[in-house]
XYZ file of C-alpha atoms in Angstrom:
630
model
C 0.000 0.000 0.000
C 1.240 3.498 -0.851
C 2.405 5.599 2.073
C -0.357 8.030 3.069
C 0.228 11.754 3.312
C -1.933 14.833 2.937
C -1.565 17.177 -0.002
C -0.111 20.353 1.490
C -1.302 23.924 0.968
C 2.114 24.703 -0.477
C 1.694 22.006 -3.135
C -1.758 23.312 -4.043
C -0.554 26.919 -4.176
C 2.423 25.932 -6.359
C 0.121 24.097 -8.769
C -2.146 27.149 -8.983
C 0.806 29.448 -9.680
C 1.914 27.200 -12.544
C -1.579 27.296 -14.025
C -1.727 31.081 -13.690
C 1.519 31.281 -15.673
C -0.234 29.390 -18.471
C -3.074 31.878 -18.187
C -0.700 34.797 -18.641
C 0.564 33.278 -21.892
C -2.921 33.447 -23.396
C -4.007 36.737 -21.823
C -6.445 35.264 -19.282
C -7.246 36.968 -16.000
C -8.077 35.170 -12.749
C -10.117 35.534 -9.592
C -6.883 36.298 -7.740
C -6.308 39.365 -9.929
C -9.941 40.448 -9.808
C -9.980 40.149 -6.001
C -6.998 42.512 -5.785
C -8.738 44.973 -8.089
C -11.835 44.945 -5.855
C -10.030 45.645 -2.577
C -10.394 47.472 -0.309
C -14.080 46.576 -0.130
C -16.775 49.148 0.582
C -16.940 49.526 4.369
C -20.615 50.492 4.285
C -21.405 47.307 2.393
C -19.270 45.168 4.708
C -21.148 46.513 7.728
C -24.557 46.161 6.051
C -25.463 49.835 6.499
C -25.990 50.884 2.883
C -29.615 50.861 1.728
C -30.752 50.913 -1.906
C -34.264 49.493 -1.726
C -35.838 52.714 -2.975
C -34.694 55.463 -5.312
C -34.682 58.236 -2.710
C -31.156 57.014 -1.926
C -28.962 55.044 -1.835
C -28.570 55.947 1.824
C -25.649 55.052 4.050
C -25.319 55.380 7.782
C -22.544 57.539 9.247
C -22.091 59.355 12.582
C -23.198 62.540 10.827
C -26.124 60.853 9.075
C -27.439 58.193 11.514
C -30.705 57.682 9.610
C -31.716 57.233 6.009
C -34.065 59.633 4.253
C -37.093 57.630 5.420
C -35.785 57.608 8.987
C -34.567 53.983 9.042
C -31.508 53.510 11.259
C -28.522 51.156 11.047
C -30.400 48.327 12.803
C -33.289 48.383 10.358
C -31.044 48.718 7.305
C -28.660 45.930 8.346
C -31.631 43.744 9.304
C -33.371 44.256 5.964
C -30.160 43.525 4.082
C -29.646 40.341 6.088
C -33.194 39.178 5.429
C -32.925 39.896 1.702
C -29.638 37.993 1.640
C -31.378 35.041 3.301
C -34.324 35.220 0.912
C -31.961 35.051 -2.072
C -30.359 31.892 -0.720
C -33.662 30.263 0.242
C -35.113 30.990 -3.210
C -32.057 29.547 -4.933
C -31.864 26.279 -3.037
C -35.625 25.839 -3.066
C -35.823 26.428 -6.806
C -33.260 23.641 -7.215
C -35.642 21.439 -5.228
C -38.582 22.540 -7.382
C -36.747 21.482 -10.542
C -36.080 18.066 -8.999
C -39.802 17.730 -8.187
C -40.684 18.622 -11.782
C -38.185 16.057 -13.045
C -39.777 13.442 -10.775
C -43.040 14.070 -12.616
C -41.407 12.889 -15.879
C -40.177 9.503 -14.628
C -41.303 6.455 -16.568
C -40.111 2.841 -16.925
C -38.518 3.524 -20.314
C -37.834 7.224 -19.970
C -34.684 9.281 -19.419
C -35.429 9.336 -15.691
C -36.627 6.419 -13.607
C -37.304 5.510 -9.996
C -34.047 4.130 -8.616
C -35.039 3.848 -4.946
C -38.693 2.750 -4.759
C -38.418 1.921 -1.054
C -37.424 5.463 -0.204
C -40.294 6.818 -2.276
C -42.703 4.602 -0.340
C -41.242 5.697 3.012
C -41.725 9.366 2.125
C -45.273 8.652 0.929
C -46.047 6.962 4.253
C -44.602 9.971 6.122
C -47.015 12.180 4.205
C -50.003 9.899 4.744
C -50.214 8.740 1.128
C -51.511 5.240 0.482
C -48.921 3.047 -1.278
C -50.501 -0.401 -1.204
C -51.100 -1.775 -4.706
C -49.975 1.415 -6.496
C -47.711 1.349 -9.521
C -44.418 2.914 -8.406
C -44.489 5.430 -11.258
C -48.029 6.490 -10.487
C -46.900 6.994 -6.889
C -43.902 9.038 -8.072
C -46.155 11.348 -10.077
C -48.541 11.735 -7.135
C -45.670 12.554 -4.768
C -44.237 15.013 -7.271
C -47.503 16.945 -7.325
C -47.760 16.933 -3.532
C -44.159 18.133 -3.240
C -44.769 20.943 -5.713
C -47.781 22.012 -3.655
C -45.373 22.564 -0.744
C -44.136 25.619 -2.624
C -47.468 27.408 -2.754
C -50.058 25.733 -0.550
C -52.391 28.232 1.147
C -52.560 26.644 4.608
C -50.474 24.687 7.086
C -46.710 24.304 7.502
C -43.998 22.273 5.764
C -44.687 18.535 5.701
C -41.020 17.819 6.382
C -41.193 19.372 9.874
C -42.665 16.126 11.191
C -39.151 14.647 10.970
C -37.923 16.889 13.783
C -38.250 15.919 17.456
C -41.355 17.174 19.247
C -39.356 19.557 21.452
C -37.824 21.247 18.413
C -41.189 21.574 16.715
C -42.595 23.183 19.859
C -39.768 25.728 19.858
C -40.450 26.590 16.220
C -44.168 27.019 16.878
C -43.623 29.211 19.908
C -41.055 31.385 18.100
C -43.339 31.649 15.034
C -40.661 30.447 12.633
C -42.371 27.344 11.249
C -42.136 27.700 7.458
C -45.470 27.771 5.684
C -45.427 27.426 1.891
C -41.818 27.664 0.681
C -42.432 30.472 -1.798
C -44.509 32.334 0.769
C -41.542 32.802 3.098
C -39.372 34.205 0.303
C -42.205 36.469 -0.847
C -42.897 37.535 2.740
C -39.208 38.401 3.197
C -39.264 40.635 0.119
C -42.488 42.283 1.285
C -41.128 42.925 4.784
C -38.027 44.585 3.357
C -39.861 46.840 0.913
C -39.668 50.555 1.627
C -42.065 51.461 4.418
C -42.398 47.974 5.936
C -40.339 46.295 8.673
C -37.411 48.113 10.238
C -37.441 46.365 13.632
C -34.366 44.144 13.913
C -36.174 41.488 15.990
C -38.876 41.013 13.338
C -36.317 40.894 10.531
C -34.233 38.266 12.322
C -37.333 36.154 13.015
C -38.288 36.114 9.328
C -34.673 35.381 8.399
C -34.861 32.191 10.442
C -38.237 31.334 8.933
C -37.014 31.873 5.361
C -33.953 29.751 6.078
C -36.222 27.041 7.497
C -38.256 27.127 4.279
C -35.012 26.166 2.552
C -33.579 23.487 4.853
C -36.883 21.984 6.009
C -38.600 22.633 2.688
C -36.994 23.186 -0.705
C -33.597 21.644 -0.005
C -35.183 18.596 1.598
C -37.329 18.168 -1.507
C -34.186 18.379 -3.630
C -32.273 15.844 -1.562
C -34.989 13.270 -0.997
C -36.411 13.157 -4.502
C -32.945 13.146 -6.078
C -32.332 9.994 -4.053
C -35.595 8.542 -5.328
C -34.590 9.106 -8.959
C -30.813 8.687 -8.931
C -30.284 6.414 -5.961
C -29.668 6.985 -2.251
C -25.898 7.377 -1.837
C -23.874 4.577 -0.303
C -20.091 4.630 0.226
C -18.146 4.591 -3.020
C -14.452 5.118 -3.769
C -13.331 7.961 -6.013
C -10.457 10.425 -6.445
C -10.057 14.158 -6.004
C -7.961 17.153 -7.094
C -6.827 18.398 -10.493
C -4.814 15.251 -11.172
C -8.068 13.435 -11.982
C -7.978 15.034 -15.452
C -6.511 12.706 -18.093
C -4.014 14.029 -20.650
C -4.958 11.540 -23.391
C -8.723 11.396 -22.821
C -11.628 13.699 -23.602
C -12.202 15.610 -20.355
C -15.732 16.820 -19.643
C -16.282 18.890 -16.501
C -19.744 19.098 -14.944
C -20.237 22.123 -12.719
C -23.133 23.606 -10.794
C -25.730 21.960 -8.581
C -28.537 20.096 -10.369
C -27.945 16.323 -10.733
C -30.596 16.028 -13.449
C -28.059 17.319 -15.987
C -24.899 15.667 -14.691
C -26.489 12.219 -14.403
C -27.393 12.311 -18.085
C -23.942 13.594 -19.087
C -22.358 10.667 -17.234
C -24.727 8.237 -18.956
C -23.768 9.406 -22.428
C -20.071 9.657 -21.613
C -20.311 5.903 -20.976
C -22.176 5.270 -24.264
C -20.113 2.864 -26.446
C -20.916 4.977 -29.509
C -19.484 8.123 -27.878
C -16.419 6.240 -26.629
C -15.825 4.853 -30.124
C -16.076 8.364 -31.561
C -13.522 9.610 -29.023
C -11.106 6.833 -29.942
C -11.523 7.531 -33.649
C -10.363 11.101 -32.945
C -7.228 9.990 -31.112
C -8.408 9.937 -27.496
C -8.251 6.859 -25.275
C -11.772 7.457 -24.005
C -13.979 9.935 -22.143
C -13.308 11.161 -18.614
C -15.986 13.041 -16.662
C -14.968 15.002 -13.569
C -16.809 17.518 -11.444
C -16.587 20.924 -9.819
C -18.699 22.286 -6.947
C -21.915 20.582 -5.854
C -22.718 18.914 -9.163
C -19.432 17.135 -8.549
C -20.599 16.015 -5.107
C -23.838 14.682 -6.610
C -22.217 12.429 -9.216
C -19.285 11.496 -6.993
C -21.504 10.075 -4.255
C -23.744 8.151 -6.653
C -21.449 7.255 -9.542
C -17.897 7.512 -8.190
C -17.099 10.318 -10.653
C -13.840 12.059 -9.617
C -13.870 15.544 -8.092
C -11.582 18.018 -9.860
C -12.143 20.859 -7.423
C -14.400 23.164 -5.467
C -15.607 26.738 -5.960
C -12.314 28.645 -6.259
C -10.753 25.866 -8.367
C -13.197 26.213 -11.266
C -10.907 28.426 -13.354
C -7.950 26.104 -12.687
C -9.743 23.299 -14.511
C -9.811 25.350 -17.722
C -6.242 26.602 -17.154
C -4.986 23.004 -17.435
C -5.617 23.282 -21.181
C -6.949 19.708 -21.074
C -10.638 20.448 -20.681
C -12.742 19.847 -23.803
C -15.954 21.155 -22.258
C -17.136 22.618 -18.992
C -20.869 21.973 -18.790
C -22.807 24.005 -16.235
C -26.322 24.147 -14.857
C -27.035 26.666 -12.050
C -25.366 28.452 -9.114
C -21.765 29.332 -8.189
C -20.614 29.527 -11.806
C -18.090 32.270 -12.611
C -19.140 34.403 -15.611
C -15.361 34.561 -16.122
C -15.459 30.999 -17.490
C -16.747 32.314 -20.834
C -13.832 34.571 -21.813
C -11.366 32.235 -20.078
C -12.528 29.262 -22.152
C -12.043 31.286 -25.329
C -8.346 31.597 -24.433
C -8.154 27.820 -24.793
C -10.035 25.298 -26.924
C -12.572 24.604 -24.152
C -16.282 24.820 -24.860
C -18.209 26.597 -22.108
C -21.710 25.105 -22.344
C -24.573 26.674 -20.393
C -27.816 24.736 -20.156
C -30.321 26.656 -18.017
C -32.280 29.853 -18.730
C -31.673 30.647 -15.048
C -27.897 30.817 -15.633
C -27.275 32.248 -19.084
C -23.854 33.847 -19.556
C -21.885 35.660 -22.268
C -19.320 33.764 -24.362
C -21.022 30.411 -23.904
C -22.628 27.799 -26.118
C -26.219 27.481 -24.895
C -27.859 24.052 -25.106
C -31.202 24.277 -23.325
C -31.662 21.313 -21.033
C -35.013 20.037 -19.804
C -36.239 16.724 -18.392
C -38.329 16.122 -21.504
C -35.329 16.449 -23.862
C -32.659 15.239 -21.440
C -31.345 12.287 -23.436
C -31.192 14.145 -26.733
C -29.421 17.186 -25.321
C -27.012 15.234 -23.113
C -25.932 13.239 -26.146
C -25.480 16.478 -28.110
C -23.329 17.997 -25.363
C -21.104 14.927 -25.020
C -20.666 14.776 -28.806
C -19.647 18.470 -28.894
C -17.016 17.787 -26.257
C -15.662 14.681 -27.958
C -15.369 16.399 -31.328
C -13.501 19.254 -29.650
C -10.640 16.958 -28.613
C -8.832 17.516 -31.915
C -8.684 21.256 -31.176
C -6.674 20.804 -27.982
C -3.441 22.866 -27.968
C -0.891 20.434 -26.600
C 1.622 23.171 -25.811
C -0.851 24.632 -23.301
C -1.641 21.355 -21.548
C -0.431 21.148 -17.954
C -2.242 18.908 -15.457
C -0.893 19.250 -11.900
C -0.085 15.831 -10.508
C -2.142 16.234 -7.379
C -4.613 13.467 -6.629
C -5.996 11.790 -3.522
C -8.207 8.787 -2.841
C -11.586 9.466 -1.251
C -14.527 7.435 0.002
C -17.756 9.408 -0.385
C -21.515 8.933 -0.197
C -22.463 8.820 3.483
C -26.168 9.555 3.406
C -28.111 9.155 6.642
C -29.176 5.728 5.392
C -25.541 4.814 4.653
C -24.354 5.891 8.109
C -27.051 3.793 9.773
C -26.231 0.811 7.569
C -22.549 1.114 8.485
C -23.409 1.179 12.191
C -25.776 -1.781 11.769
C -22.927 -3.838 10.308
C -20.781 -3.094 13.331
C -23.455 -3.849 15.940
C -25.234 -6.635 14.032
C -28.493 -4.999 15.036
C -31.556 -4.114 13.024
C -33.805 -1.985 15.192
C -35.976 -1.237 12.198
C -35.580 -1.182 8.462
C -34.007 2.276 8.530
C -31.355 1.404 11.146
C -30.185 3.245 14.252
C -27.697 5.892 15.386
C -27.511 4.506 18.922
C -23.912 3.225 18.517
C -22.838 6.747 17.547
C -24.678 8.188 20.542
C -23.030 5.610 22.807
C -19.554 6.503 21.498
C -20.183 10.164 22.340
C -21.657 9.387 25.752
C -18.682 7.205 26.670
C -16.158 9.805 25.561
C -14.620 7.666 22.805
C -15.816 10.501 20.598
C -15.996 13.946 22.179
C -18.633 15.122 19.711
C -19.304 15.996 16.095
C -18.991 18.939 13.718
C -21.108 19.536 10.627
C -18.783 21.549 8.386
C -20.180 23.084 5.238
C -19.885 25.908 2.831
C -17.973 27.673 0.164
C -14.567 29.171 -0.490
C -14.008 32.892 -0.076
C -11.021 34.939 -1.329
C -11.002 36.630 2.092
C -9.557 33.342 3.411
C -6.535 31.538 1.958
C -8.094 28.899 -0.298
C -9.192 25.804 1.699
C -6.903 26.537 4.665
C -9.716 27.235 7.127
C -11.538 24.045 6.152
C -8.479 21.801 6.413
C -6.990 23.514 9.463
C -10.217 23.174 11.437
C -10.750 19.593 10.308
C -7.306 18.539 11.486
C -7.854 20.253 14.826
C -11.190 18.475 15.326
C -9.804 15.061 14.348
C -6.909 15.361 16.786
C -9.486 16.041 19.505
C -11.608 12.945 18.724
C -14.362 14.960 17.066
C -15.890 13.310 13.998
C -16.878 15.449 11.019
C -19.739 15.286 8.544
C -19.192 17.447 5.482
C -21.001 18.744 2.418
C -20.432 21.112 -0.480
C -17.078 22.787 -1.102
C -15.924 21.889 2.402
C -16.273 18.221 1.483
C -14.231 18.730 -1.658
C -11.540 20.577 0.287
C -11.214 17.499 2.498
C -11.172 15.127 -0.459
C -8.525 17.119 -2.340
C -6.247 17.159 0.706
C -6.704 13.446 1.456
C -8.897 13.588 4.558
C -11.525 11.324 2.970
C -8.967 8.576 2.535
C -9.583 5.932 5.203
C -5.866 6.046 6.005
C -6.364 9.588 7.346
C -7.378 7.898 10.615
C -3.686 8.263 11.523
C -4.380 11.977 12.063
C -7.053 11.265 14.676
C -7.020 10.968 18.436
C -7.084 7.446 19.809
C -10.873 7.339 20.246
C -11.808 8.491 16.757
C -9.095 6.293 15.268
C -10.677 3.240 16.941
C -14.100 4.185 15.593
C -12.698 4.569 12.061
C -11.031 1.163 12.266
C -14.103 -0.564 13.678
C -16.521 0.972 11.176
C -14.072 1.031 8.234
C -14.776 4.707 7.540
C -12.696 7.813 6.862
C -12.600 10.306 9.759
C -14.611 12.845 7.783
C -17.851 11.677 6.188
C -19.022 13.054 2.839
C -22.785 13.721 3.002
C -23.221 15.369 -0.405
C -23.879 18.774 -1.887
C -25.002 22.024 -0.240
C -28.653 21.064 -0.727
C -27.829 17.888 1.192
C -27.210 19.804 4.402
C -30.863 18.878 4.855
C -29.509 15.336 5.450
C -27.590 16.718 8.410
C -30.816 18.054 9.912
C -32.391 14.603 9.647
C -29.218 13.078 11.100
C -29.323 15.498 14.057
C -33.024 14.789 14.606
C -32.535 11.021 14.581
C -29.427 11.262 16.772
C -31.408 13.337 19.257
C -33.948 10.530 19.613
C -31.312 7.803 19.959
C -29.283 9.977 22.338
C -32.345 10.726 24.465
C -31.763 14.500 24.556
C -32.845 17.598 22.626
C -30.914 18.516 19.459
C -29.464 21.583 21.182
C -27.991 19.375 23.940
C -26.030 17.050 21.638
C -22.249 17.762 21.591
C -22.609 18.903 18.000
C -21.852 22.216 16.299
C -22.028 23.556 12.773
C -19.307 25.478 10.969
C -18.886 27.375 7.696
C -15.309 28.701 7.796
C -15.073 30.079 4.236
C -18.702 30.842 3.318
C -19.508 33.485 0.712
C -23.004 33.126 -0.798
C -26.615 34.004 0.011
C -27.289 30.275 0.163
C -24.774 29.960 2.988
C -26.687 32.508 5.084
C -29.937 30.668 4.430
C -28.236 27.421 5.464
C -26.785 28.980 8.582
C -30.216 30.228 9.593
C -31.877 26.836 9.345
C -28.975 25.043 11.038
C -29.130 27.467 13.985
C -32.935 27.309 14.023
C -32.683 23.512 14.296
C -30.789 23.962 17.567
C -27.187 23.634 16.370
C -24.698 26.329 17.406
C -23.050 27.590 14.224
C -19.545 29.049 13.857
C -18.621 31.314 10.927
C -15.097 32.195 9.791
C -16.314 35.110 7.656
C -18.401 37.737 9.452
C -21.858 38.491 7.968
C -22.521 42.030 6.746
C -24.324 43.145 9.900
C -21.599 44.673 12.073
C -22.910 48.195 11.563
C -25.823 47.224 13.830
C -25.142 46.274 17.440
C -28.723 44.997 17.661
C -28.299 42.583 14.747
C -25.035 41.269 16.180
C -26.689 40.772 19.571
C -29.728 39.024 18.124
C -27.739 36.576 16.014
C -25.017 35.783 18.539
C -27.182 35.681 21.643
C -30.827 36.767 21.405
C -32.071 33.954 19.173
C -30.873 31.423 21.757
C -34.066 32.178 23.671
C -36.069 31.065 20.633
C -34.120 28.066 19.275
C -31.542 27.161 21.964
C -28.631 27.947 19.628
C -26.868 30.971 18.149
C -24.031 32.105 15.885
C -20.378 32.737 16.700
C -18.312 34.917 14.343
C -14.505 34.720 14.433
C -12.094 35.349 11.566
C -9.075 33.957 13.445
C -9.464 30.307 12.487
C -7.325 29.000 15.348
C -9.532 30.826 17.843
C -12.653 29.640 15.998
C -11.537 26.032 16.403
C -10.885 26.519 20.107
C -14.366 28.020 20.524
C -15.965 25.055 18.739
C -14.178 22.542 20.959
C -15.063 24.564 24.051
C -18.751 24.572 23.074
C -18.723 20.808 22.536
C -17.119 20.304 25.948
C -19.683 22.648 27.558
C -22.454 20.495 26.142
C -20.784 17.329 27.450
C -20.430 18.874 30.892
C -24.075 19.960 30.911
C -25.094 16.363 30.182
C -22.698 15.007 32.808
C -20.800 12.841 30.313
């Protein structure tokens, strides 16, 4: 067996510098250059005290001008900005879920999309009180699709998914008035509240921020996760590879990037089509290699074992290798810079969604009804582009790590069942995990999520915090770009157990798992909420009492704020390494870091010093252990 070692930050930085040198040869710019051109950032914007929601302004708060033209102060302005930020993220993730529900309505036995996990579909139907006995599975899928779509605009009630949470948590939500009603209603309500002449009370704006976030995590995102599993399969552990070295110099390289698995699943299917492979070989390639970037990468990695080329800030590097025939995107987190950058090489930048149309791209409109036809067209475009590759510009950094991914809630329970030889019910149990925490073999757990942000040295906060947690016997569950950071460095290799404390190392050996568990894409943070809810029951305590915290050390997007709000609202203390744009309001800071604890038994911590952030996370876990007397 090869000797295990992590890929260092220095190695990753050196590889990036080499790629940037290639970029200079062809006149390409980079996010590193653009970040320098944008600094210093606007201080009013950073503090959240610039208002532009009407045309009387824009207004900005200063000591000489403490109120806007309408009379709104810093607390109201920062609160409205925070709520609008949340609404943007909730709308984005929930619209992803809506598209998945629409795709579910197209499934058929001989169609492009089929039911891959009928048992999960039946379990969800039973949760929702839908009769399953004697029904054709595809008829049931169509019925569930329509019910799920009604969750977006139903006139009465609250989210169906809330029933998954423990009773205590549901009572907190009801009392605090943050139960999400129809998903779209919470986004619409947020926009209404922040219109000129509506809410300017920080407490009300924070309350709706939590509710809009809940509409995402316990609404739209959960729809996206659960019904993706129904169609594409519930993830189970699978081996793959990560980092830029997964690109192949003598194969057609197709990169899938974005968030919606409906597209990437079809691209993978046609990349494996013998006819397409034969075409590639006839043009001088050895075959077709699909790799991923961002959350689309997480989706196909955990279900198909497709390698992960990189996360958010690595997307330009993939093109800079000169070995990418096509970068095929759907929605979210896609740099508009990929268009002009691709034109500096032979790469085709293919956009597929009317929601994410960009200059300098080839647009191939993708829809569930035409999925097979358009996926085949896209793969063929990429294959035929192989002959246009400029060999003198090809440079693939030889950085690559092994990774085991695909730890859905179901997969974690199945792994624990194998160890304990117990079958409490058909969906398994988390009691062995609870017992390990109670006994002190594990001190606790961290759910680490989120993006990359140029304000933080690329991936260093993710990896630094992970290593600190592992050394302290704290297990990690990861999603999104944080998961890819771990995979690229080597922390999802089972041999990374050597970096753990004695207790966590024993657990990894017994369960045959890596010390950090890949749970999927950003939408799949909803899995973590189900995991926390189920662990709460098997632990015998409330979610807020579990030695568990959340962390987003390099977050940057509206979606991340929406996620943070529903994680905190679920009762999980959440630690951020980038401070939200609220510091111009002492009231907003107080509400988010302390006041909301009275509503949901959890709150935020902001700390840009990552070493201190890690110490605070460990201290909070130990406080929770002490409170439980364990």
